[in-house]
Tab-separated table of C-alpha atoms and ligand atoms in Angstrom:
chain	number	residue	atom	x	y	z
A	1	MET	CA	110.008	113.450	120.092
A	2	ASP	CA	108.048	110.209	120.330
A	3	LYS	CA	104.746	111.577	119.046
A	4	VAL	CA	102.884	109.668	116.361
A	5	VAL	CA	100.773	111.205	113.599
A	6	LEU	CA	98.526	109.427	111.143
A	7	VAL	CA	97.925	111.257	107.865
A	8	THR	CA	95.255	109.764	105.627
A	9	GLY	CA	95.802	109.895	101.866
A	10	ALA	CA	99.439	110.790	102.395
A	11	GLY	CA	101.042	109.239	99.318
A	12	ARG	CA	100.337	112.271	97.147
A	13	GLY	CA	99.492	115.960	97.208
A	14	ILE	CA	98.741	117.849	100.410
A	15	GLY	CA	98.832	114.706	102.558
A	16	ALA	CA	102.323	113.840	101.330
A	17	ALA	CA	103.536	117.366	102.124
A	18	ILE	CA	102.035	117.145	105.627
A	19	ALA	CA	103.618	113.717	106.179
A	20	ARG	CA	107.042	114.962	105.061
A	21	ALA	CA	106.786	118.094	107.226
A	22	ALA	CA	105.707	115.987	110.219
A	23	GLY	CA	108.660	113.641	109.661
A	24	LYS	CA	111.013	116.624	109.580
A	25	ALA	CA	109.454	117.966	112.783
A	26	GLY	CA	110.250	114.674	114.526
A	27	TYR	CA	106.893	112.918	114.483
A	28	ARG	CA	106.753	109.222	113.718
A	29	VAL	CA	104.513	109.248	110.675
A	30	VAL	CA	101.899	106.748	109.536
A	31	VAL	CA	101.498	107.356	105.811
A	32	ASN	CA	98.089	105.992	104.864
A	33	TYR	CA	97.331	105.446	101.203
A	34	GLY	CA	94.408	104.087	99.261
A	35	ARG	CA	95.746	103.157	95.834
A	36	SER	CA	99.098	104.922	95.538
A	37	ARG	CA	101.373	102.396	97.202
A	38	GLU	CA	104.554	103.355	95.366
A	39	ALA	CA	104.021	107.034	96.082
A	40	ALA	CA	103.390	106.320	99.774
A	41	GLU	CA	106.526	104.209	99.984
A	42	GLY	CA	108.390	107.122	98.375
A	43	VAL	CA	107.134	109.461	101.113
A	44	VAL	CA	108.293	106.968	103.745
A	45	ARG	CA	111.725	106.778	102.088
A	46	ASP	CA	111.998	110.579	102.078
A	47	ILE	CA	111.190	110.742	105.793
A	48	VAL	CA	113.529	107.914	106.725
A	49	SER	CA	116.390	109.283	104.635
A	50	GLY	CA	115.962	112.588	106.475
A	51	GLY	CA	116.534	110.775	109.768
A	52	GLY	CA	112.848	110.330	110.653
A	53	GLU	CA	110.603	107.337	111.134
A	54	ALA	CA	107.570	106.399	109.046
A	55	ILE	CA	105.514	103.483	107.789
A	56	ALA	CA	103.101	103.214	104.861
A	57	VAL	CA	99.764	101.527	105.585
A	58	GLN	CA	97.135	100.797	102.958
A	59	GLY	CA	93.510	101.452	103.800
A	60	ASP	CA	90.468	102.812	101.999
A	61	VAL	CA	88.961	105.405	104.355
A	62	ALA	CA	85.529	104.681	102.894
A	63	SER	CA	85.762	101.140	104.284
A	64	GLU	CA	85.067	100.924	108.002
A	65	SER	CA	86.945	97.635	108.323
A	66	ASP	CA	89.969	99.132	106.534
A	67	VAL	CA	89.954	102.114	108.908
A	68	VAL	CA	89.716	99.849	111.951
A	69	ARG	CA	92.640	97.793	110.635
A	70	LEU	CA	94.629	100.950	109.893
A	71	PHE	CA	94.332	102.159	113.485
A	72	GLN	CA	95.085	98.671	114.837
A	73	THR	CA	98.297	98.748	112.809
A	74	VAL	CA	99.196	102.046	114.503
A	75	ASP	CA	98.516	100.440	117.911
A	76	GLU	CA	100.677	97.435	117.123
A	77	ARG	CA	103.530	99.412	115.654
A	78	TYR	CA	103.670	102.445	117.944
A	79	GLY	CA	101.224	101.937	120.811
A	80	ARG	CA	100.134	105.572	120.754
A	81	LEU	CA	98.511	108.204	118.560
A	82	ASP	CA	98.980	111.919	119.108
A	83	ALA	CA	97.576	113.438	115.942
A	84	LEU	CA	95.268	112.498	113.098
A	85	VAL	CA	95.133	114.469	109.867
A	86	ASN	CA	91.937	113.645	108.009
A	87	ASN	CA	93.278	114.520	104.589
A	88	ALA	CA	92.082	111.785	102.198
A	89	GLY	CA	89.521	113.198	99.830
A	90	ILE	CA	88.186	113.300	96.305
A	91	ILE	CA	86.605	116.144	94.388
A	92	GLY	CA	84.078	114.060	92.469
A	93	ALA	CA	82.612	114.694	89.066
A	94	PHE	CA	82.943	118.146	87.471
A	95	GLY	CA	79.629	119.688	86.451
A	96	ARG	CA	76.349	121.261	87.483
A	97	VAL	CA	73.972	119.953	90.141
A	98	ASP	CA	71.356	119.243	87.473
A	99	ALA	CA	73.675	116.501	86.204
A	100	VAL	CA	74.597	114.765	89.462
A	101	THR	CA	73.917	111.120	90.165
A	102	ALA	CA	73.100	109.594	93.534
A	103	GLN	CA	75.967	107.187	93.114
A	104	SER	CA	78.572	109.907	92.565
A	105	ILE	CA	77.376	111.799	95.647
A	106	GLN	CA	77.374	108.655	97.767
A	107	GLU	CA	80.929	107.855	96.699
A	108	LEU	CA	82.034	111.401	97.515
A	109	LEU	CA	80.375	111.405	100.932
A	110	ALA	CA	81.683	107.933	101.785
A	111	ILE	CA	85.273	109.144	101.407
A	112	ASN	CA	85.101	112.827	102.364
A	113	VAL	CA	82.582	112.651	105.204
A	114	THR	CA	81.995	109.106	106.482
A	115	GLY	CA	85.696	108.304	106.167
A	116	ALA	CA	86.668	111.383	108.171
A	117	PHE	CA	84.084	110.566	110.844
A	118	ILE	CA	85.199	106.961	111.244
A	119	CYS	CA	88.860	107.989	111.419
A	120	ALA	CA	87.931	110.625	114.023
A	121	ARG	CA	86.017	108.005	116.002
A	122	GLU	CA	89.018	105.694	116.093
A	123	ALA	CA	91.316	108.581	117.037
A	124	VAL	CA	89.058	109.774	119.875
A	125	ARG	CA	88.865	106.232	121.270
A	126	ARG	CA	92.652	106.249	121.565
A	127	MET	CA	93.332	109.890	122.499
A	128	SER	CA	90.577	110.703	124.999
A	129	THR	CA	91.818	111.153	128.557
A	130	GLU	CA	88.446	109.673	129.632
A	131	ARG	CA	89.524	106.448	127.948
A	132	GLY	CA	93.063	106.401	129.317
A	133	GLY	CA	94.596	108.314	126.398
A	134	ARG	CA	97.042	111.237	126.442
A	135	GLY	CA	94.888	113.651	124.468
A	136	GLY	CA	95.744	114.694	120.934
A	137	VAL	CA	94.872	116.757	117.899
A	138	ILE	CA	92.615	116.078	114.932
A	139	VAL	CA	93.100	118.277	111.881
A	140	ASN	CA	90.416	117.966	109.230
A	141	ILE	CA	91.335	119.106	105.736
A	142	SER	CA	88.299	121.012	104.533
A	143	SER	CA	88.231	123.498	101.635
A	144	ALA	CA	87.666	127.150	100.791
A	145	ALA	CA	84.875	125.725	98.632
A	146	THR	CA	82.734	125.575	101.806
A	147	THR	CA	81.970	129.286	101.491
A	148	LEU	CA	82.584	129.737	97.741
A	149	GLY	CA	80.129	126.932	96.907
A	150	ALA	CA	81.964	125.855	93.721
A	151	PRO	CA	78.993	126.648	91.420
A	152	ASN	CA	78.936	124.933	88.000
A	153	GLU	CA	81.905	122.853	89.065
A	154	PHE	CA	81.879	120.925	92.342
A	155	VAL	CA	78.880	121.805	94.542
A	156	PRO	CA	78.608	118.308	96.115
A	157	TYR	CA	82.313	118.494	96.996
A	158	ALA	CA	81.841	121.921	98.589
A	159	ALA	CA	78.898	120.562	100.571
A	160	SER	CA	80.932	117.572	101.757
A	161	LYS	CA	83.541	119.964	103.135
A	162	GLY	CA	80.803	122.001	104.811
A	163	ALA	CA	79.950	118.822	106.682
A	164	ILE	CA	83.587	118.526	107.736
A	165	ASN	CA	83.542	122.045	109.189
A	166	THR	CA	80.399	121.274	111.170
A	167	MET	CA	81.872	118.011	112.419
A	168	THR	CA	84.945	119.978	113.530
A	169	ILE	CA	82.854	122.400	115.597
A	170	GLY	CA	80.706	119.724	117.226
A	171	LEU	CA	83.458	117.222	117.909
A	172	ALA	CA	85.728	119.923	119.360
A	173	LYS	CA	83.020	120.750	121.895
A	174	GLU	CA	82.408	117.067	122.600
A	175	VAL	CA	86.029	116.232	123.393
A	176	GLY	CA	87.432	119.572	124.542
A	177	ARG	CA	87.650	118.415	128.151
A	178	GLU	CA	89.197	115.102	127.105
A	179	GLY	CA	92.468	116.628	125.934
A	180	ILE	CA	91.615	116.591	122.241
A	181	ARG	CA	91.673	119.618	119.961
A	182	VAL	CA	89.826	119.473	116.642
A	183	ILE	CA	90.530	121.987	113.892
A	184	ALA	CA	89.641	122.338	110.229
A	185	VAL	CA	91.917	123.814	107.592
A	186	GLU	CA	90.445	125.239	104.402
A	187	PRO	CA	93.004	125.220	101.597
A	188	GLY	CA	92.346	127.352	98.532
A	189	LEU	CA	93.897	126.547	95.157
A	190	ILE	CA	96.716	124.114	95.786
A	191	ALA	CA	98.678	122.591	92.913
A	192	THR	CA	97.922	118.864	93.170
A	193	GLU	CA	96.502	116.113	90.992
A	194	ILE	CA	93.014	116.652	92.433
A	195	HIS	CA	92.456	119.309	89.757
A	196	GLU	CA	92.844	116.770	86.978
A	197	SER	CA	89.100	116.092	87.097
A	198	ALA	CA	88.462	119.713	86.065
A	199	PRO	CA	88.919	120.974	82.488
A	200	ALA	CA	92.570	121.473	81.572
A	201	GLY	CA	94.001	124.880	82.388
A	202	ARG	CA	91.531	125.725	85.191
A	203	LEU	CA	94.234	126.090	87.819
A	204	GLU	CA	96.357	128.330	85.571
A	205	ARG	CA	93.304	130.431	84.736
A	206	LEU	CA	92.217	130.831	88.363
A	207	GLY	CA	95.663	131.434	89.865
A	208	PRO	CA	95.792	135.160	89.032
A	209	THR	CA	92.287	135.681	90.484
A	210	VAL	CA	93.492	134.708	93.963
A	211	PRO	CA	94.113	137.911	95.975
A	212	ILE	CA	97.675	136.813	96.676
A	213	GLY	CA	98.074	136.312	92.899
A	214	ARG	CA	98.877	132.622	92.580
A	215	VAL	CA	98.083	129.026	93.432
A	216	ALA	CA	100.184	127.444	96.183
A	217	PRO	CA	102.283	124.298	96.485
A	218	PRO	CA	101.092	121.749	99.102
A	219	GLU	CA	103.894	122.778	101.461
A	220	GLU	CA	102.051	126.044	102.147
A	221	VAL	CA	99.216	124.006	103.663
A	222	ALA	CA	101.545	121.652	105.532
A	223	GLY	CA	103.110	124.517	107.517
A	224	PRO	CA	99.850	125.716	109.096
A	225	VAL	CA	98.785	122.107	109.774
A	226	LEU	CA	102.034	121.435	111.639
A	227	PHE	CA	101.496	124.608	113.661
A	228	LEU	CA	97.955	123.512	114.567
A	229	MET	CA	99.254	120.106	115.652
A	230	SER	CA	101.870	121.706	117.896
A	231	ASP	CA	101.631	122.919	121.489
A	232	ALA	CA	101.966	126.471	120.160
A	233	ALA	CA	98.303	126.063	119.147
A	234	SER	CA	97.226	124.668	122.547
A	235	TYR	CA	94.249	127.054	122.899
A	236	ILE	CA	92.995	126.621	119.334
A	237	THR	CA	90.103	124.220	118.873
A	238	GLY	CA	86.725	124.117	117.158
A	239	THR	CA	87.898	126.624	114.601
A	240	VAL	CA	88.343	126.731	110.858
A	241	LEU	CA	91.573	128.165	109.484
A	242	ARG	CA	91.485	129.441	105.921
A	243	VAL	CA	94.720	128.834	104.015
A	244	ALA	CA	93.640	130.225	100.682
A	245	GLY	CA	95.714	133.261	99.749
A	246	GLY	CA	92.823	135.624	100.487
A	247	ARG	CA	90.106	133.724	98.627
B	301	LIG	P1	95.186	114.587	95.550
B	301	LIG	O1	96.559	114.999	95.152
B	301	LIG	O2	94.223	114.102	94.551
B	301	LIG	O3	95.330	113.518	96.729
B	301	LIG	C1	94.216	112.921	97.301
B	301	LIG	C2	94.698	111.937	98.339
B	301	LIG	O4	93.548	111.342	98.945
B	301	LIG	C3	95.549	110.834	97.740
B	301	LIG	O5	96.657	110.625	98.564
B	301	LIG	C4	94.608	109.642	97.756
B	301	LIG	O6	95.281	108.436	98.015
B	301	LIG	C5	93.745	109.950	98.950
B	301	LIG	N1	92.480	109.239	98.885
B	301	LIG	C6	91.433	109.429	98.046
B	301	LIG	N2	90.476	108.542	98.288
B	301	LIG	C7	90.924	107.752	99.302
B	301	LIG	C8	90.392	106.667	99.998
B	301	LIG	N3	89.176	106.184	99.715
B	301	LIG	N4	91.124	106.110	100.993
B	301	LIG	C9	92.362	106.582	101.297
B	301	LIG	N5	92.917	107.618	100.663
B	301	LIG	C10	92.205	108.199	99.678
B	301	LIG	O7	94.458	115.785	96.300
B	301	LIG	P2	94.936	116.899	97.324
B	301	LIG	O8	94.735	118.197	96.661
B	301	LIG	O9	96.235	116.563	97.908
B	301	LIG	O10	93.773	116.749	98.395
B	301	LIG	C11	94.016	116.432	99.749
B	301	LIG	C12	92.872	117.018	100.565
B	301	LIG	O11	92.897	118.436	100.447
B	301	LIG	C13	91.494	116.566	100.119
B	301	LIG	O12	90.673	116.336	101.247
B	301	LIG	C14	91.002	117.757	99.330
B	301	LIG	O13	89.601	117.829	99.305
B	301	LIG	C15	91.623	118.899	100.098
B	301	LIG	N6	91.719	120.156	99.354
B	301	LIG	C16	92.512	120.264	98.256
B	301	LIG	C17	92.586	121.477	97.579
B	301	LIG	C18	93.437	121.688	96.362
B	301	LIG	O14	93.319	122.745	95.713
B	301	LIG	N7	94.307	120.769	95.990
B	301	LIG	C19	91.843	122.561	98.039
B	301	LIG	C20	91.045	122.405	99.153
B	301	LIG	C21	91.000	121.202	99.805
B	301	LIG	P3	95.511	107.260	96.933
B	301	LIG	O15	96.047	107.902	95.691
B	301	LIG	O16	96.505	106.389	97.620
B	301	LIG	O17	94.200	106.584	96.742
């Protein structure tokens, strides 16, 4: 396979699992990272040692010029882009809405929403059959928090992911005839470092409350994402897939 996928925030957590799974499936993988260079290079090594191809590219998704440079690097290195996984995200400050600051919300939205939009823009410019592209797939990593609301904990985060779901629906309709599918995935409780901004033990406490009885490793999100990227999902677009163990 000569397909190329770009996964944002792929040095750690869910993004790293998606990148590794994509490498195993034969994609050439662009492992974007913001700060975690060593981790991203580790993901690249894992993919390459498994017989795949990957590169690590730094870029802060909240910086438009970084995103433009990131996609230019993909052009120069591979000359094509078949899938984008908008995975990079932060959860923001833990607490109630009556304690939020404008700055913390702006930082959250810059990464989780603006970053995803600008990455999607760059992907559409390359994938759209109206612009000479081959079509492609955009998978946006949303969250089960969109419908749970994350009260007393992360309401701004939940709202940022609500924006991602709406972007998914609108963009899918916009580019459906241009060969591009756009899908959102809503993970539930996944064991990654993102939970470190919550009080210790939250994940362990909440695990048994999930209908399926446990939190999940990132690989259980990567599987559905790889399916959605594949031709087996060729009629799936503009939809939101919950991957949350029944939450
Ligand atoms: P994580 O382990 O904290 O990883 C977050 C990733 O996002 C890191 O690779 C980080 O890269 C990257 N990132 C953050 N800010 C960035 C920026 N400005 N530019 C580029 N990359 C940036 O979290 P995770 O759980 O894997 O989260 C991945 C996605 O899944 C997020 O969108 C999150 O909202 C979503 N999600 C997670 C859960 C869960 O329970 N874990 C549930 C629902 C949804 P660097 O370290 O290189 O900066």
